[in-house]
Amino acid sequence: MSRIGKKPVSLPNGVTASVEGQTVKAKGPKGELSFVVNDEVLVKLEDGSIKVDPRDASKDARSKWGMSRTMILNILKGVADGFEKRLEITGVGYRASMQGKNLQLALGFSHDVVYQVPEGIQISVPKPTEIVVTGIDKQRVGQVAAEIREYRGPEPYKGKGVRYAGEKIVRKEGKKK
């Protein structure tokens, strides 16, 4: 039995939600999101909370039960507060800046990397070595942060590159004579 799926999802303040068939729509101060729940799972809106149940006792229905509840929770949190990922840049001469709507990264290549910010995502650069990715869709915020990190991931010898804030890099010892 899913322990996560059993808990009803309560609506945060200022958020309205509606359930139409298998589609859950949420509207809040940050924007509007929707999620289509798998057919193996039943969704009901009852007195200010959304209840998720498996359609039957099959393994497939039970495996999608907790995930569906978590996805609904994420869209409710997203329209209420939004999500944020912080990236840190380490290395001599490595820096980031905003060029209009695009993110410009100097990561030790012969050219600057220009990342075009997708719709629904905001990127800010408070310091040249820090990038903040914000948005209402948790999956897209994480995907954009992963794409930026992919340009120059942290390397194990000096730790240079783009890393998530608070990420621990396992360092290797250099060659010995």
PDB file of C-alpha atoms in Angstrom:
ATOM      1  CA  MET A   1       0.000   0.000   0.000  1.00  0.00           C
ATOM      2  CA  SER A   2       1.175   3.491  -0.836  1.00  0.00           C
ATOM      3  CA  ARG A   3       1.649   5.574   2.294  1.00  0.00           C
ATOM      4  CA  ILE A   4       2.079   8.747   0.226  1.00  0.00           C
ATOM      5  CA  GLY A   5      -1.046   8.100  -1.865  1.00  0.00           C
ATOM      6  CA  LYS A   6      -3.274   7.672   1.201  1.00  0.00           C
ATOM      7  CA  LYS A   7      -2.826  11.281   2.327  1.00  0.00           C
ATOM      8  CA  PRO A   8      -5.242  13.799   0.797  1.00  0.00           C
ATOM      9  CA  VAL A   9      -3.676  16.878  -0.829  1.00  0.00           C
ATOM     10  CA  SER A  10      -4.951  20.043   0.857  1.00  0.00           C
ATOM     11  CA  LEU A  11      -5.256  23.203  -1.203  1.00  0.00           C
ATOM     12  CA  PRO A  12      -2.869  26.040  -0.188  1.00  0.00           C
ATOM     13  CA  ASN A  13      -4.287  29.510   0.543  1.00  0.00           C
ATOM     14  CA  GLY A  14      -5.155  31.462  -2.608  1.00  0.00           C
ATOM     15  CA  VAL A  15      -5.236  28.356  -4.845  1.00  0.00           C
ATOM     16  CA  THR A  16      -8.345  27.026  -6.564  1.00  0.00           C
ATOM     17  CA  ALA A  17      -8.438  23.554  -8.075  1.00  0.00           C
ATOM     18  CA  SER A  18     -10.903  21.673 -10.247  1.00  0.00           C
ATOM     19  CA  VAL A  19     -11.125  18.016 -11.239  1.00  0.00           C
ATOM     20  CA  GLU A  20     -12.702  17.271 -14.624  1.00  0.00           C
ATOM     21  CA  GLY A  21     -12.520  13.566 -15.393  1.00  0.00           C
ATOM     22  CA  GLN A  22      -8.827  12.676 -15.127  1.00  0.00           C
ATOM     23  CA  THR A  23      -7.574  16.283 -15.452  1.00  0.00           C
ATOM     24  CA  VAL A  24      -6.629  18.289 -12.366  1.00  0.00           C
ATOM     25  CA  LYS A  25      -6.377  22.049 -12.953  1.00  0.00           C
ATOM     26  CA  ALA A  26      -4.900  24.456 -10.411  1.00  0.00           C
ATOM     27  CA  LYS A  27      -4.943  28.237 -10.494  1.00  0.00           C
ATOM     28  CA  GLY A  28      -3.036  30.428  -8.071  1.00  0.00           C
ATOM     29  CA  PRO A  29      -1.179  33.727  -7.693  1.00  0.00           C
ATOM     30  CA  LYS A  30       1.826  32.510  -9.754  1.00  0.00           C
ATOM     31  CA  GLY A  31      -0.149  31.077 -12.690  1.00  0.00           C
ATOM     32  CA  GLU A  32      -2.105  28.108 -13.919  1.00  0.00           C
ATOM     33  CA  LEU A  33      -1.120  24.420 -14.346  1.00  0.00           C
ATOM     34  CA  SER A  34      -2.880  21.183 -15.165  1.00  0.00           C
ATOM     35  CA  PHE A  35      -2.031  17.488 -14.870  1.00  0.00           C
ATOM     36  CA  VAL A  36      -3.735  14.525 -16.544  1.00  0.00           C
ATOM     37  CA  VAL A  37      -3.861  11.628 -14.090  1.00  0.00           C
ATOM     38  CA  ASN A  38      -3.375   8.085 -15.392  1.00  0.00           C
ATOM     39  CA  ASP A  39      -6.578   6.061 -15.970  1.00  0.00           C
ATOM     40  CA  GLU A  40      -5.490   3.542 -13.308  1.00  0.00           C
ATOM     41  CA  VAL A  41      -6.041   6.197 -10.601  1.00  0.00           C
ATOM     42  CA  LEU A  42      -9.262   7.886  -9.399  1.00  0.00           C
ATOM     43  CA  VAL A  43      -9.188  11.578  -8.399  1.00  0.00           C
ATOM     44  CA  LYS A  44     -11.847  13.363  -6.321  1.00  0.00           C
ATOM     45  CA  LEU A  45     -12.141  16.920  -5.011  1.00  0.00           C
ATOM     46  CA  GLU A  46     -13.670  16.783  -1.520  1.00  0.00           C
ATOM     47  CA  ASP A  47     -14.080  19.686   0.934  1.00  0.00           C
ATOM     48  CA  GLY A  48     -10.912  21.648   0.134  1.00  0.00           C
ATOM     49  CA  SER A  49      -8.638  18.700  -0.585  1.00  0.00           C
ATOM     50  CA  ILE A  50      -7.914  16.347  -3.468  1.00  0.00           C
ATOM     51  CA  LYS A  51      -8.166  12.615  -2.749  1.00  0.00           C
ATOM     52  CA  VAL A  52      -6.318  10.069  -4.899  1.00  0.00           C
ATOM     53  CA  ASP A  53      -7.193   6.345  -4.925  1.00  0.00           C
ATOM     54  CA  PRO A  54      -6.176   3.379  -7.101  1.00  0.00           C
ATOM     55  CA  ARG A  55      -8.953   2.143  -9.419  1.00  0.00           C
ATOM     56  CA  ASP A  56      -8.318  -1.474  -8.377  1.00  0.00           C
ATOM     57  CA  ALA A  57      -5.745  -3.543  -6.464  1.00  0.00           C
ATOM     58  CA  SER A  58      -3.545  -4.261  -9.495  1.00  0.00           C
ATOM     59  CA  LYS A  59       0.207  -3.671  -9.273  1.00  0.00           C
ATOM     60  CA  ASP A  60       0.011  -1.091 -12.103  1.00  0.00           C
ATOM     61  CA  ALA A  61      -2.661   0.975 -10.329  1.00  0.00           C
ATOM     62  CA  ARG A  62      -0.828   0.869  -6.994  1.00  0.00           C
ATOM     63  CA  SER A  63       2.473   1.886  -8.617  1.00  0.00           C
ATOM     64  CA  LYS A  64       0.911   5.021 -10.163  1.00  0.00           C
ATOM     65  CA  TRP A  65      -1.076   5.988  -7.083  1.00  0.00           C
ATOM     66  CA  GLY A  66       1.645   7.737  -5.023  1.00  0.00           C
ATOM     67  CA  MET A  67       3.227   9.330  -8.098  1.00  0.00           C
ATOM     68  CA  SER A  68      -0.122  10.858  -9.119  1.00  0.00           C
ATOM     69  CA  ARG A  69      -0.592  12.357  -5.654  1.00  0.00           C
ATOM     70  CA  THR A  70       2.932  13.822  -5.719  1.00  0.00           C
ATOM     71  CA  MET A  71       2.397  15.332  -9.189  1.00  0.00           C
ATOM     72  CA  ILE A  72      -0.839  16.981  -7.974  1.00  0.00           C
ATOM     73  CA  LEU A  73       0.979  18.294  -4.882  1.00  0.00           C
ATOM     74  CA  ASN A  74       3.732  19.729  -7.128  1.00  0.00           C
ATOM     75  CA  ILE A  75       1.298  21.649  -9.361  1.00  0.00           C
ATOM     76  CA  LEU A  76      -0.456  23.066  -6.268  1.00  0.00           C
ATOM     77  CA  LYS A  77       2.872  24.148  -4.718  1.00  0.00           C
ATOM     78  CA  GLY A  78       3.981  25.565  -8.068  1.00  0.00           C
ATOM     79  CA  VAL A  79       0.994  27.851  -8.588  1.00  0.00           C
ATOM     80  CA  ALA A  80       1.123  28.954  -4.933  1.00  0.00           C
ATOM     81  CA  ASP A  81       4.863  29.536  -4.357  1.00  0.00           C
ATOM     82  CA  GLY A  82       6.807  28.407  -7.429  1.00  0.00           C
ATOM     83  CA  PHE A  83      10.046  26.421  -7.499  1.00  0.00           C
ATOM     84  CA  GLU A  84      13.670  27.505  -7.501  1.00  0.00           C
ATOM     85  CA  LYS A  85      16.999  25.858  -8.346  1.00  0.00           C
ATOM     86  CA  ARG A  86      20.308  27.537  -7.573  1.00  0.00           C
ATOM     87  CA  LEU A  87      23.495  26.860  -9.509  1.00  0.00           C
ATOM     88  CA  GLU A  88      27.042  27.831  -8.524  1.00  0.00           C
ATOM     89  CA  ILE A  89      29.914  28.407 -10.938  1.00  0.00           C
ATOM     90  CA  THR A  90      33.455  27.582  -9.782  1.00  0.00           C
ATOM     91  CA  GLY A  91      36.617  28.237 -11.775  1.00  0.00           C
ATOM     92  CA  VAL A  92      38.947  31.056 -12.762  1.00  0.00           C
ATOM     93  CA  GLY A  93      37.268  33.201 -15.432  1.00  0.00           C
ATOM     94  CA  TYR A  94      34.005  31.234 -15.272  1.00  0.00           C
ATOM     95  CA  ARG A  95      31.008  33.569 -14.998  1.00  0.00           C
ATOM     96  CA  ALA A  96      27.409  34.107 -16.036  1.00  0.00           C
ATOM     97  CA  SER A  97      25.433  37.171 -17.116  1.00  0.00           C
ATOM     98  CA  MET A  98      22.052  37.975 -18.600  1.00  0.00           C
ATOM     99  CA  GLN A  99      22.131  39.260 -22.189  1.00  0.00           C
ATOM    100  CA  GLY A 100      18.582  40.538 -22.654  1.00  0.00           C
ATOM    101  CA  LYS A 101      16.436  37.412 -22.373  1.00  0.00           C
ATOM    102  CA  ASN A 102      19.351  34.974 -22.851  1.00  0.00           C
ATOM    103  CA  LEU A 103      21.864  33.611 -20.342  1.00  0.00           C
ATOM    104  CA  GLN A 104      25.484  34.081 -21.389  1.00  0.00           C
ATOM    105  CA  LEU A 105      28.032  31.725 -19.826  1.00  0.00           C
ATOM    106  CA  ALA A 106      31.820  32.030 -19.955  1.00  0.00           C
ATOM    107  CA  LEU A 107      32.947  28.488 -19.105  1.00  0.00           C
ATOM    108  CA  GLY A 108      36.488  28.266 -20.420  1.00  0.00           C
ATOM    109  CA  PHE A 109      35.579  27.521 -24.034  1.00  0.00           C
ATOM    110  CA  SER A 110      36.928  29.596 -26.933  1.00  0.00           C
ATOM    111  CA  HIS A 111      33.444  31.132 -27.187  1.00  0.00           C
ATOM    112  CA  ASP A 112      30.706  32.147 -24.758  1.00  0.00           C
ATOM    113  CA  VAL A 113      27.783  29.743 -24.404  1.00  0.00           C
ATOM    114  CA  VAL A 114      24.400  31.441 -24.969  1.00  0.00           C
ATOM    115  CA  TYR A 115      21.409  29.669 -23.399  1.00  0.00           C
ATOM    116  CA  GLN A 116      17.965  30.767 -24.568  1.00  0.00           C
ATOM    117  CA  VAL A 117      15.526  30.818 -21.660  1.00  0.00           C
ATOM    118  CA  PRO A 118      12.336  28.814 -22.406  1.00  0.00           C
ATOM    119  CA  GLU A 119       8.810  30.192 -21.848  1.00  0.00           C
ATOM    120  CA  GLY A 120       7.545  30.016 -18.273  1.00  0.00           C
ATOM    121  CA  ILE A 121      11.048  30.003 -16.755  1.00  0.00           C
ATOM    122  CA  GLN A 122      12.861  32.999 -15.262  1.00  0.00           C
ATOM    123  CA  ILE A 123      16.618  33.078 -14.801  1.00  0.00           C
ATOM    124  CA  SER A 124      18.433  35.668 -12.709  1.00  0.00           C
ATOM    125  CA  VAL A 125      22.133  36.174 -12.018  1.00  0.00           C
ATOM    126  CA  PRO A 126      22.560  37.860  -8.601  1.00  0.00           C
ATOM    127  CA  LYS A 127      26.359  37.351  -8.729  1.00  0.00           C
ATOM    128  CA  PRO A 128      28.548  36.405 -11.707  1.00  0.00           C
ATOM    129  CA  THR A 129      29.127  32.999 -10.072  1.00  0.00           C
ATOM    130  CA  GLU A 130      25.505  32.275  -9.156  1.00  0.00           C
ATOM    131  CA  ILE A 131      22.454  31.425 -11.311  1.00  0.00           C
ATOM    132  CA  VAL A 132      18.884  31.206  -9.986  1.00  0.00           C
ATOM    133  CA  VAL A 133      16.291  29.336 -12.092  1.00  0.00           C
ATOM    134  CA  THR A 134      12.648  29.890 -11.060  1.00  0.00           C
ATOM    135  CA  GLY A 135       9.267  28.840 -12.421  1.00  0.00           C
ATOM    136  CA  ILE A 136       5.953  27.201 -11.516  1.00  0.00           C
ATOM    137  CA  ASP A 137       6.576  23.788 -13.134  1.00  0.00           C
ATOM    138  CA  LYS A 138       8.990  21.727 -10.996  1.00  0.00           C
ATOM    139  CA  GLN A 139       9.961  19.422 -13.869  1.00  0.00           C
ATOM    140  CA  ARG A 140      10.829  22.277 -16.245  1.00  0.00           C
ATOM    141  CA  VAL A 141      12.812  24.177 -13.585  1.00  0.00           C
ATOM    142  CA  GLY A 142      14.878  21.059 -12.888  1.00  0.00           C
ATOM    143  CA  GLN A 143      15.322  20.357 -16.611  1.00  0.00           C
ATOM    144  CA  VAL A 144      16.576  23.893 -17.347  1.00  0.00           C
ATOM    145  CA  ALA A 145      18.986  23.720 -14.393  1.00  0.00           C
ATOM    146  CA  ALA A 146      20.263  20.343 -15.640  1.00  0.00           C
ATOM    147  CA  GLU A 147      20.751  21.690 -19.178  1.00  0.00           C
ATOM    148  CA  ILE A 148      22.800  24.654 -17.867  1.00  0.00           C
ATOM    149  CA  ARG A 149      24.877  22.335 -15.652  1.00  0.00           C
ATOM    150  CA  GLU A 150      25.499  20.033 -18.626  1.00  0.00           C
ATOM    151  CA  TYR A 151      27.535  22.675 -20.487  1.00  0.00           C
ATOM    152  CA  ARG A 152      30.389  22.268 -18.009  1.00  0.00           C
ATOM    153  CA  GLY A 153      29.647  19.850 -15.178  1.00  0.00           C
ATOM    154  CA  PRO A 154      31.924  19.873 -12.135  1.00  0.00           C
ATOM    155  CA  GLU A 155      35.170  17.993 -12.679  1.00  0.00           C
ATOM    156  CA  PRO A 156      36.668  15.830  -9.914  1.00  0.00           C
ATOM    157  CA  TYR A 157      40.247  17.195  -9.763  1.00  0.00           C
ATOM    158  CA  LYS A 158      39.818  20.939  -9.146  1.00  0.00           C
ATOM    159  CA  GLY A 159      36.008  21.105  -8.811  1.00  0.00           C
ATOM    160  CA  LYS A 160      35.696  23.592 -11.680  1.00  0.00           C
ATOM    161  CA  GLY A 161      32.381  23.855 -13.500  1.00  0.00           C
ATOM    162  CA  VAL A 162      28.678  24.453 -12.890  1.00  0.00           C
ATOM    163  CA  ARG A 163      27.133  22.656  -9.899  1.00  0.00           C
ATOM    164  CA  TYR A 164      23.888  22.737  -7.960  1.00  0.00           C
ATOM    165  CA  ALA A 165      24.038  24.834  -4.780  1.00  0.00           C
ATOM    166  CA  GLY A 166      25.106  22.590  -1.927  1.00  0.00           C
ATOM    167  CA  GLU A 167      26.185  19.739  -4.225  1.00  0.00           C
ATOM    168  CA  LYS A 168      29.155  17.788  -2.900  1.00  0.00           C
ATOM    169  CA  ILE A 169      31.823  16.956  -5.477  1.00  0.00           C
ATOM    170  CA  VAL A 170      33.929  13.886  -4.704  1.00  0.00           C
ATOM    171  CA  ARG A 171      37.474  15.060  -5.321  1.00  0.00           C
ATOM    172  CA  LYS A 172      40.219  12.844  -6.736  1.00  0.00           C
ATOM    173  CA  GLU A 173      43.890  13.010  -5.950  1.00  0.00           C
ATOM    174  CA  GLY A 174      46.127  14.095  -8.811  1.00  0.00           C
ATOM    175  CA  LYS A 175      48.933  12.095 -10.393  1.00  0.00           C
ATOM    176  CA  LYS A 176      51.952  11.379  -8.214  1.00  0.00           C
ATOM    177  CA  LYS A 177      55.565  11.340  -9.350  1.00  0.00           C
TER     178      LYS A 177
END
